[in-house]
Short mmCIF file of C-alpha atoms and ligand atoms in Angstrom, two decimals:
data_model
loop_
_atom_site.label_atom_id
_atom_site.label_comp_id
_atom_site.label_asym_id
_atom_site.label_seq_id
_atom_site.Cartn_x
_atom_site.Cartn_y
_atom_site.Cartn_z
CA UNK Y 1 0.00 0.00 0.00
CA UNK Y 2 1.35 3.45 -0.94
CA UNK Y 3 -0.04 6.54 0.76
CA UNK Y 4 0.69 10.26 0.37
CA UNK Y 5 0.13 12.54 3.34
CA UNK Y 6 -0.31 16.29 2.77
CA UNK Y 7 0.82 18.35 5.78
CA UNK Y 8 3.27 17.60 8.60
CA UNK Y 9 1.42 19.06 11.58
CA UNK Y 10 0.50 16.82 14.51
CA UNK Y 11 -2.09 14.95 12.40
CA UNK Y 12 0.09 14.34 9.35
CA UNK Y 13 3.07 13.29 11.48
CA UNK Y 14 1.15 10.92 13.72
CA UNK Y 15 -0.89 9.29 10.94
CA UNK Y 16 2.29 8.81 8.89
CA UNK Y 17 4.08 7.13 11.79
CA UNK Y 18 1.18 4.80 12.54
CA UNK Y 19 0.82 3.85 8.85
CA UNK Y 20 4.56 3.21 8.58
CA UNK Y 21 4.39 0.99 11.67
CA UNK Y 22 1.62 -0.97 9.87
CA UNK Y 23 3.98 -1.55 6.92
CA UNK Y 24 2.58 1.13 4.57
CA UNK Y 25 4.90 3.01 2.17
CA UNK Y 26 4.33 6.67 3.17
CA UNK Y 27 5.45 9.96 1.62
CA UNK Y 28 4.63 13.28 3.32
CA UNK Y 29 4.38 16.55 1.35
CA UNK Y 30 4.86 19.60 3.57
CA UNK Y 31 4.89 23.16 2.24
CA UNK Y 32 7.19 24.56 4.95
CA UNK Y 33 10.70 23.44 5.82
CA UNK Y 34 10.02 21.55 9.04
CA UNK Y 35 7.37 19.57 10.90
CA UNK Y 36 4.91 21.16 13.39
CA UNK Y 37 5.14 24.55 11.72
CA UNK Y 38 1.46 25.49 11.20
CA UNK Y 39 -1.31 25.67 13.78
CA UNK Y 40 0.34 22.76 15.63
CA UNK Y 41 3.16 25.19 16.48
CA UNK Y 42 1.15 28.36 17.05
CA UNK Y 43 -1.58 27.51 19.52
CA UNK Y 44 -2.05 27.43 23.28
CA UNK Y 45 -0.78 23.83 23.34
CA UNK Y 46 -3.15 22.66 26.05
CA UNK Y 47 -3.55 18.89 26.15
CA UNK Y 48 -7.29 18.97 26.78
CA UNK Y 49 -9.02 16.56 29.13
CA UNK Y 50 -12.56 17.81 28.46
CA UNK Y 51 -13.04 20.70 30.94
CA UNK Y 52 -12.96 23.30 28.18
CA UNK Y 53 -16.06 21.89 26.46
CA UNK Y 54 -19.09 21.90 28.80
CA UNK Y 55 -21.41 22.41 25.83
CA UNK Y 56 -20.42 19.38 23.74
CA UNK Y 57 -20.50 15.81 25.03
CA UNK Y 58 -18.76 14.16 22.05
CA UNK Y 59 -15.86 16.64 22.30
CA UNK Y 60 -15.42 15.91 26.03
CA UNK Y 61 -15.47 12.16 25.43
CA UNK Y 62 -12.89 12.40 22.61
CA UNK Y 63 -10.68 14.62 24.81
CA UNK Y 64 -10.97 12.35 27.83
CA UNK Y 65 -9.99 9.26 25.82
CA UNK Y 66 -7.43 11.25 23.87
CA UNK Y 67 -5.66 12.60 26.96
CA UNK Y 68 -4.67 9.14 28.23
CA UNK Y 69 -3.88 7.95 24.73
CA UNK Y 70 -1.68 11.01 24.08
CA UNK Y 71 0.17 10.65 27.38
CA UNK Y 72 0.85 6.99 26.59
CA UNK Y 73 2.15 7.74 23.05
CA UNK Y 74 3.65 11.23 23.36
CA UNK Y 75 3.82 11.88 27.11
CA UNK Y 76 7.55 12.68 26.71
CA UNK Y 77 6.54 15.70 24.60
CA UNK Y 78 4.28 17.16 27.33
CA UNK Y 79 4.56 18.39 30.88
CA UNK Y 80 2.03 18.46 33.70
CA UNK Y 81 0.78 21.86 34.85
CA UNK Y 82 0.70 22.31 38.59
CA UNK Y 83 -2.18 24.48 39.90
CA UNK Y 84 -4.32 24.24 36.78
CA UNK Y 85 -7.53 26.18 37.47
CA UNK Y 86 -10.82 26.48 35.62
CA UNK Y 87 -13.29 29.04 36.99
CA UNK Y 88 -16.69 30.40 36.04
CA UNK Y 89 -17.06 34.17 35.55
CA UNK Y 90 -19.53 35.83 37.94
CA UNK Y 91 -21.11 37.69 35.04
CA UNK Y 92 -21.66 36.86 31.37
CA UNK Y 93 -20.99 33.11 31.49
CA UNK Y 94 -23.07 30.79 29.27
CA UNK Y 95 -23.43 28.38 32.19
CA UNK Y 96 -23.38 28.66 35.97
CA UNK Y 97 -20.70 27.05 38.12
CA UNK Y 98 -22.86 24.28 39.58
CA UNK Y 99 -23.97 23.19 36.10
CA UNK Y 100 -20.35 23.26 34.94
CA UNK Y 101 -19.40 20.85 37.73
CA UNK Y 102 -22.43 18.59 37.16
CA UNK Y 103 -21.45 18.28 33.48
CA UNK Y 104 -17.86 17.39 34.40
CA UNK Y 105 -19.10 14.87 37.02
CA UNK Y 106 -21.35 13.35 34.33
CA UNK Y 107 -18.29 12.86 32.11
CA UNK Y 108 -16.42 11.29 35.05
CA UNK Y 109 -13.76 14.00 35.02
CA UNK Y 110 -12.10 14.39 38.39
CA UNK Y 111 -11.26 17.75 39.91
CA UNK Y 112 -10.85 19.41 43.27
CA UNK Y 113 -13.41 22.12 44.11
CA UNK Y 114 -11.47 25.14 45.38
CA UNK Y 115 -14.28 27.67 45.95
CA UNK Y 116 -14.79 31.24 44.82
CA UNK Y 117 -12.24 33.99 44.13
CA UNK Y 118 -12.28 34.86 47.84
CA UNK Y 119 -10.29 31.61 48.38
CA UNK Y 120 -7.50 32.42 45.90
CA UNK Y 121 -7.05 36.08 46.64
CA UNK Y 122 -5.25 36.99 43.41
CA UNK Y 123 -8.45 36.21 41.43
CA UNK Y 124 -11.61 38.34 41.33
CA UNK Y 125 -15.14 38.03 39.89
CA UNK Y 126 -14.88 34.24 39.61
CA UNK Y 127 -16.82 31.42 41.24
CA UNK Y 128 -16.71 27.64 41.37
CA UNK Y 129 -12.96 27.51 40.84
CA UNK Y 130 -11.78 23.95 40.30
CA UNK Y 131 -8.28 22.51 40.13
CA UNK Y 132 -7.73 19.69 37.65
CA UNK Y 133 -5.09 17.83 35.70
CA UNK Y 134 -3.94 19.04 32.27
CA UNK Y 135 -0.67 19.17 30.39
CA UNK Y 136 1.07 21.51 28.01
CA UNK Y 137 2.32 20.05 24.73
CA UNK Y 138 5.93 21.05 24.05
CA UNK Y 139 5.67 21.99 20.39
CA UNK Y 140 9.40 22.63 19.85
CA UNK Y 141 10.27 19.18 21.24
CA UNK Y 142 7.57 17.67 19.00
CA UNK Y 143 9.04 19.42 15.96
CA UNK Y 144 12.56 18.12 16.70
CA UNK Y 145 11.18 14.63 17.38
CA UNK Y 146 9.21 14.39 14.12
CA UNK Y 147 11.93 16.11 12.04
CA UNK Y 148 14.27 13.33 13.17
CA UNK Y 149 11.97 10.30 13.07
CA UNK Y 150 10.36 11.24 9.72
CA UNK Y 151 13.51 12.59 8.03
CA UNK Y 152 13.40 9.98 5.23
CA UNK Y 153 9.63 10.31 4.76
CA UNK Y 154 8.91 14.04 4.44
CA UNK Y 155 9.43 16.11 1.32
CA UNK Y 156 9.72 19.68 2.61
CA UNK Y 157 8.93 22.87 0.66
CA UNK Y 158 6.32 20.94 -1.36
CA UNK Y 159 3.01 22.76 -1.65
CA UNK Y 160 0.23 20.52 -3.00
CA UNK Y 161 -3.02 21.93 -4.39
CA UNK Y 162 -5.55 19.13 -4.02
CA UNK Y 163 -8.25 21.30 -5.60
CA UNK Y 164 -6.31 21.06 -8.88
CA UNK Y 165 -7.56 18.01 -10.83
CA UNK Y 166 -4.22 17.56 -12.65
CA UNK Y 167 -2.36 17.37 -9.32
CA UNK Y 168 -4.98 15.00 -7.96
CA UNK Y 169 -4.76 12.71 -11.01
CA UNK Y 170 -0.98 12.63 -10.74
CA UNK Y 171 -1.07 11.70 -7.05
CA UNK Y 172 -3.85 9.16 -7.64
CA UNK Y 173 -1.67 7.47 -10.22
CA UNK Y 174 1.20 7.17 -7.72
CA UNK Y 175 -0.62 6.41 -4.46
CA UNK Y 176 -3.52 4.22 -3.30
CA UNK Y 177 -4.74 7.01 -1.01
CA UNK Y 178 -3.95 10.66 -0.31
CA UNK Y 179 -4.54 11.70 3.30
CA UNK Y 180 -5.08 15.45 3.51
CA UNK Y 181 -3.81 16.61 6.93
CA UNK Y 182 -3.57 20.31 6.01
CA UNK Y 183 -6.48 21.32 8.31
CA UNK Y 184 -8.78 22.13 5.40
CA UNK Y 185 -6.19 24.22 3.51
CA UNK Y 186 -4.90 22.06 0.61
CA UNK Y 187 -8.40 20.92 -0.39
CA UNK Y 188 -11.90 22.25 0.17
CA UNK Y 189 -13.49 19.45 2.24
CA UNK Y 190 -16.97 18.64 0.92
CA UNK Y 191 -19.56 17.83 3.57
CA UNK Y 192 -18.00 19.87 6.39
CA UNK Y 193 -19.17 23.42 6.99
CA UNK Y 194 -16.05 25.26 8.10
CA UNK Y 195 -14.30 28.63 7.95
CA UNK Y 196 -10.92 30.20 8.76
CA UNK Y 197 -10.20 32.44 11.70
CA UNK Y 198 -7.01 34.55 11.66
CA UNK Y 199 -5.96 34.80 15.32
CA UNK Y 200 -3.89 37.01 17.58
CA UNK Y 201 -2.66 36.29 21.10
CA UNK Y 202 0.21 37.32 23.37
CA UNK Y 203 3.17 35.95 25.32
CA UNK Y 204 3.92 37.15 28.87
CA UNK Y 205 6.74 36.36 31.27
CA UNK Y 206 5.73 35.27 34.76
CA UNK Y 207 7.87 37.18 37.28
CA UNK Y 208 6.83 34.87 40.14
CA UNK Y 209 8.15 31.37 40.74
CA UNK Y 210 4.72 29.75 41.09
CA UNK Y 211 3.44 27.90 38.00
CA UNK Y 212 -0.28 27.93 37.35
CA UNK Y 213 -2.92 28.16 34.61
CA UNK Y 214 -6.28 29.91 34.65
CA UNK Y 215 -9.09 29.29 32.17
CA UNK Y 216 -12.28 31.31 32.57
CA UNK Y 217 -15.56 29.75 31.48
CA UNK Y 218 -17.85 29.79 29.61
CA UNK Y 219 -18.03 32.23 26.72
CA UNK Y 220 -16.12 35.39 25.82
CA UNK Y 221 -13.34 35.02 28.38
CA UNK Y 222 -9.58 34.45 28.79
CA UNK Y 223 -7.03 31.76 29.32
CA UNK Y 224 -3.53 32.18 30.75
CA UNK Y 225 -1.50 29.05 30.13
CA UNK Y 226 2.15 28.06 30.65
CA UNK Y 227 4.10 27.71 27.41
CA UNK Y 228 7.86 27.34 27.97
CA UNK Y 229 9.90 27.98 31.10
CA UNK Y 230 8.25 31.05 32.61
CA UNK Y 231 6.60 32.24 29.36
CA UNK Y 232 2.80 32.05 29.23
CA UNK Y 233 0.23 32.50 26.46
CA UNK Y 234 -2.80 34.71 27.02
CA UNK Y 235 -5.75 34.05 24.69
CA UNK Y 236 -9.19 35.60 24.56
CA UNK Y 237 -12.32 34.01 23.10
CA UNK Y 238 -13.60 37.50 22.26
CA UNK Y 239 -10.43 39.28 21.08
CA UNK Y 240 -8.23 36.50 19.63
CA UNK Y 241 -10.24 36.12 16.38
CA UNK Y 242 -9.32 38.92 13.94
CA UNK Y 243 -11.97 37.96 11.38
CA UNK Y 244 -13.84 35.09 9.85
CA UNK Y 245 -13.04 34.14 6.24
CA UNK Y 246 -14.01 31.48 3.72
CA UNK Y 247 -10.56 31.35 2.16
CA UNK Y 248 -7.24 30.53 3.80
CA UNK Y 249 -5.50 33.14 1.58
CA UNK Y 250 -7.78 35.88 2.94
CA UNK Y 251 -7.04 34.76 6.52
CA UNK Y 252 -3.32 34.85 5.73
CA UNK Y 253 -3.48 38.36 4.28
CA UNK Y 254 -5.35 39.59 7.40
CA UNK Y 255 -2.57 38.11 9.56
CA UNK Y 256 0.11 39.74 7.38
CA UNK Y 257 -1.54 43.17 7.41
CA UNK Y 258 -2.16 43.06 11.19
CA UNK Y 259 1.48 42.00 11.78
CA UNK Y 260 2.65 45.24 10.21
CA UNK Y 261 0.08 47.42 12.01
CA UNK Y 262 1.62 48.40 15.35
CA UNK Y 263 -1.48 50.37 16.39
CA UNK Y 264 -3.81 47.45 15.79
CA UNK Y 265 -1.54 45.17 17.84
CA UNK Y 266 -1.31 47.71 20.67
CA UNK Y 267 -5.10 48.13 20.73
CA UNK Y 268 -5.63 44.39 20.88
CA UNK Y 269 -3.05 44.04 23.62
CA UNK Y 270 -4.82 46.71 25.65
CA UNK Y 271 -8.14 44.89 25.27
CA UNK Y 272 -6.58 41.61 26.42
CA UNK Y 273 -4.83 43.18 29.40
CA UNK Y 274 -7.79 45.28 30.54
CA UNK Y 275 -10.25 42.40 30.16
CA UNK Y 276 -8.08 39.83 31.90
CA UNK Y 277 -7.05 42.17 34.73
CA UNK Y 278 -10.68 42.29 35.84
CA UNK Y 279 -10.25 38.66 36.92
CA UNK Y 280 -6.58 38.91 37.91
CA UNK Y 281 -6.00 42.52 39.06
CA UNK Y 282 -2.25 42.06 39.67
CA UNK Y 283 -1.65 40.51 36.25
CA UNK Y 284 0.44 43.39 34.89
CA UNK Y 285 2.47 43.63 38.09
CA UNK Y 286 3.22 39.90 38.13
CA UNK Y 287 3.60 39.36 34.38
CA UNK Y 288 5.65 41.24 31.80
CA UNK Y 289 4.69 41.55 28.14
CA UNK Y 290 7.01 39.61 25.81
CA UNK Y 291 5.59 39.33 22.30
CA UNK Y 292 2.62 38.97 20.01
CA UNK Y 293 1.73 35.79 18.10
CA UNK Y 294 -0.47 35.09 15.08
CA UNK Y 295 -2.04 31.90 13.85
CA UNK Y 296 -4.90 30.66 11.66
CA UNK Y 297 -7.62 28.42 13.03
CA UNK Y 298 -9.84 26.24 10.86
CA UNK Y 299 -13.19 26.08 12.61
CA UNK Y 300 -16.23 23.93 12.08
CA UNK Y 301 -19.66 25.55 12.29
CA UNK Y 302 -21.15 24.24 15.53
CA UNK Y 303 -23.70 25.74 17.90
CA UNK Y 304 -22.51 23.41 20.70
CA UNK Y 305 -18.83 24.24 20.07
CA UNK Y 306 -17.98 20.76 18.75
CA UNK Y 307 -14.19 20.47 18.50
CA UNK Y 308 -13.71 16.77 17.90
CA UNK Y 309 -12.12 15.03 14.92
CA UNK Y 310 -13.91 14.19 11.66
CA UNK Y 311 -12.69 12.41 8.52
CA UNK Y 312 -14.22 12.50 5.02
CA UNK Y 313 -13.54 10.27 2.02
CA UNK Y 314 -13.82 11.81 -1.46
CA UNK Y 315 -12.49 9.57 -4.27
CA UNK Y 316 -9.21 8.33 -2.86
CA UNK Y 317 -8.61 11.47 -0.78
CA UNK Y 318 -9.19 11.15 2.96
CA UNK Y 319 -9.52 14.54 4.64
CA UNK Y 320 -8.71 14.73 8.33
CA UNK Y 321 -10.34 17.62 10.17
CA UNK Y 322 -9.30 18.21 13.74
CA UNK Y 323 -10.48 20.67 16.33
CA UNK Y 324 -7.63 20.09 18.76
CA UNK Y 325 -4.45 18.09 19.12
CA UNK Y 326 -5.80 15.54 21.58
CA UNK Y 327 -7.86 13.58 19.01
CA UNK Y 328 -5.03 11.94 17.06
CA UNK Y 329 -6.37 8.55 18.19
CA UNK Y 330 -9.74 9.25 16.50
CA UNK Y 331 -8.02 10.29 13.25
CA UNK Y 332 -5.82 7.20 13.28
CA UNK Y 333 -8.80 4.88 13.91
CA UNK Y 334 -10.90 6.46 11.16
CA UNK Y 335 -8.11 6.51 8.55
CA UNK Y 336 -7.27 2.85 9.28
CA UNK Y 337 -10.96 1.90 8.99
CA UNK Y 338 -11.27 3.62 5.60
CA UNK Y 339 -8.21 1.95 4.11
CA UNK Y 340 -9.09 -1.40 5.69
CA UNK Y 341 -6.09 -1.89 7.97
C1 FAD N 401 -5.00 30.29 18.57
C2 FAD N 401 -5.16 28.78 18.62
C3 FAD N 401 -5.18 28.14 19.86
C4 FAD N 401 -5.35 26.76 19.91
N1 FAD N 401 -5.22 26.14 21.13
C5 FAD N 401 -5.21 24.78 21.19
C6 FAD N 401 -4.93 24.12 22.40
O1 FAD N 401 -4.62 24.74 23.42
N2 FAD N 401 -4.97 22.76 22.40
C7 FAD N 401 -5.26 22.03 21.28
O2 FAD N 401 -5.29 20.80 21.34
N3 FAD N 401 -5.50 22.64 20.11
C8 FAD N 401 -5.48 23.99 20.02
N4 FAD N 401 -5.69 24.61 18.83
C9 FAD N 401 -6.02 23.78 17.66
C10 FAD N 401 -4.78 23.04 17.12
O3 FAD N 401 -3.75 23.97 16.90
C11 FAD N 401 -5.15 22.30 15.84
O4 FAD N 401 -6.29 21.49 16.02
C12 FAD N 401 -4.03 21.37 15.37
O5 FAD N 401 -2.77 21.98 15.47
C13 FAD N 401 -4.29 20.97 13.93
O6 FAD N 401 -3.26 20.11 13.53
P1 FAD N 401 -3.14 19.70 12.03
O7 FAD N 401 -1.98 18.78 11.92
O8 FAD N 401 -4.47 19.23 11.54
O9 FAD N 401 -2.90 21.09 11.26
P2 FAD N 401 -1.57 22.01 11.19
O10 FAD N 401 -0.76 21.97 12.39
O11 FAD N 401 -1.99 23.35 10.68
O12 FAD N 401 -0.73 21.27 10.07
C14 FAD N 401 -1.06 21.36 8.71
C15 FAD N 401 0.22 21.30 7.93
O13 FAD N 401 -0.10 21.26 6.55
C16 FAD N 401 0.80 22.10 5.85
N5 FAD N 401 0.12 22.50 4.62
C17 FAD N 401 -0.97 23.31 4.50
N6 FAD N 401 -1.33 23.42 3.20
C18 FAD N 401 -0.47 22.65 2.50
C19 FAD N 401 -0.34 22.37 1.11
N7 FAD N 401 -1.15 22.90 0.21
N8 FAD N 401 0.66 21.52 0.73
C20 FAD N 401 1.51 20.99 1.63
N9 FAD N 401 1.45 21.26 2.97
C21 FAD N 401 0.45 22.05 3.39
C22 FAD N 401 1.08 23.26 6.80
O14 FAD N 401 2.31 23.89 6.51
C23 FAD N 401 1.10 22.53 8.15
O15 FAD N 401 2.39 22.12 8.49
C24 FAD N 401 -5.54 26.00 18.72
C25 FAD N 401 -5.49 26.64 17.49
C26 FAD N 401 -5.29 28.01 17.43
C27 FAD N 401 -5.20 28.67 16.09
#
C-alpha cells in the first residue's frame, strides 16, 4: 500500500508514523521546511481533558480518551501543569458554576473544588474555581522529534493543491490514497461546513516562581497558560479572532496586514490586558509583556462548540479535520478503517 500525506502538523506526522508501523509506504508533502510549523506550532498547546467543552458531550469524550492515549504515546513531549484552574465568571458566562461541575461529574472527570475567588485572593469576579489535571504540549520538542523520526519520509517545501484536478490525477496514479492533513487548507473538504479564523494572542513572562494556569468559562473570556519555562500564552475568546473568512489566503493576508500594524496590535493588547485584569488585578504587576503571536484556526460551524475530529472520504482522498491536538487517536482509527487496515 502506498499513501501520500499532505501536511506535517500533529495529524500528518502521527498518521504517517502509525501507517509506517503498519507496513505502509508513506510519503509526506509539507509546504514549509520543518514539521509542526502550522497551527500545531502556534496555539495554546493545552492537552485537553474535556473541561474546556461543557457544551459538547462528544468533544469531552474524545478529549478524555485522547488525553490518556496522548500521554501513553507522546507523554515525553508534554509536561504536567501544577495548579491548573478552571473558573466560572460571575457575570456573562453561558453556564453557571454548579452546572459546569455537574457536566464534568457526568463525564467522570475528576477535579478538586477550590471555591470562589475569595479563596485564591489573586483572582476576582470568579466562582466555582476547580483545580484539575492538564498538560502543556511542548511543540518545539515535538518538531525536533518528528523532524528526526520522519527525516526519510517528508518532502519539505512541497506545496500541493488538491483542488487542482491535474495534481490530484498525478497523485492518484502514484498512491492508493492521499490523506489530507492540512487542516482544510490544501483541499476544500466537501460535507464539512467550516471557515478560517485569523488569530492574535500574546506571550507574557511570569515574574513569580509559582506555576499555574487559569481558564475562565464559559463564553467570551480568557485563558492564561504556561508555554515554555516562565513564558505564558494569554488568549481571549472575544479578542483572539481577527476575522472570519471562507478562504485561507484571505485569513493569511489579514494576519500579514495586522502583523505590520503596530497600532492594531497595541489596541488588541490593551483589550486583552484590561479584560483579563478584571479577573486577575495584579496581572500586569506579576507578568511582563514579551511578544505577540499570530495563527490561523480552521473552525467547524457548531452551535454546541464541537471540537472533535472528523474524517471525510472523497475519491481516494481522505480529509482529516481536527479541532484540537488531543484527538489523534480518532483520526488514526478512522483513517485505518477507511483503508481497511
Ligand atoms: C490560537 C489557537 C489556539 C489553539 N489552542 C489549542 C490548544 O490549546 N490545544 C489544542 O489541542 N488545540 C489547540 N488549537 C487547535 C490546534 O492547533 C489544531 O487542532 C491542530 O494543530 C491541527 O493540527 P493539524 O496537523 O491538523 O494542522 P496544522 O498543524 O496546521 O498542520 C497542517 C500542515 O499542513 C501544511 N500544509 C498546509 N497546506 C499545505 C499544502 N497545500 N501543501 C503541503 N502542505 C500544506 C502546513 O504547513 C502545516 O504544516 C488551537 C489553534 C489556534 C489557532
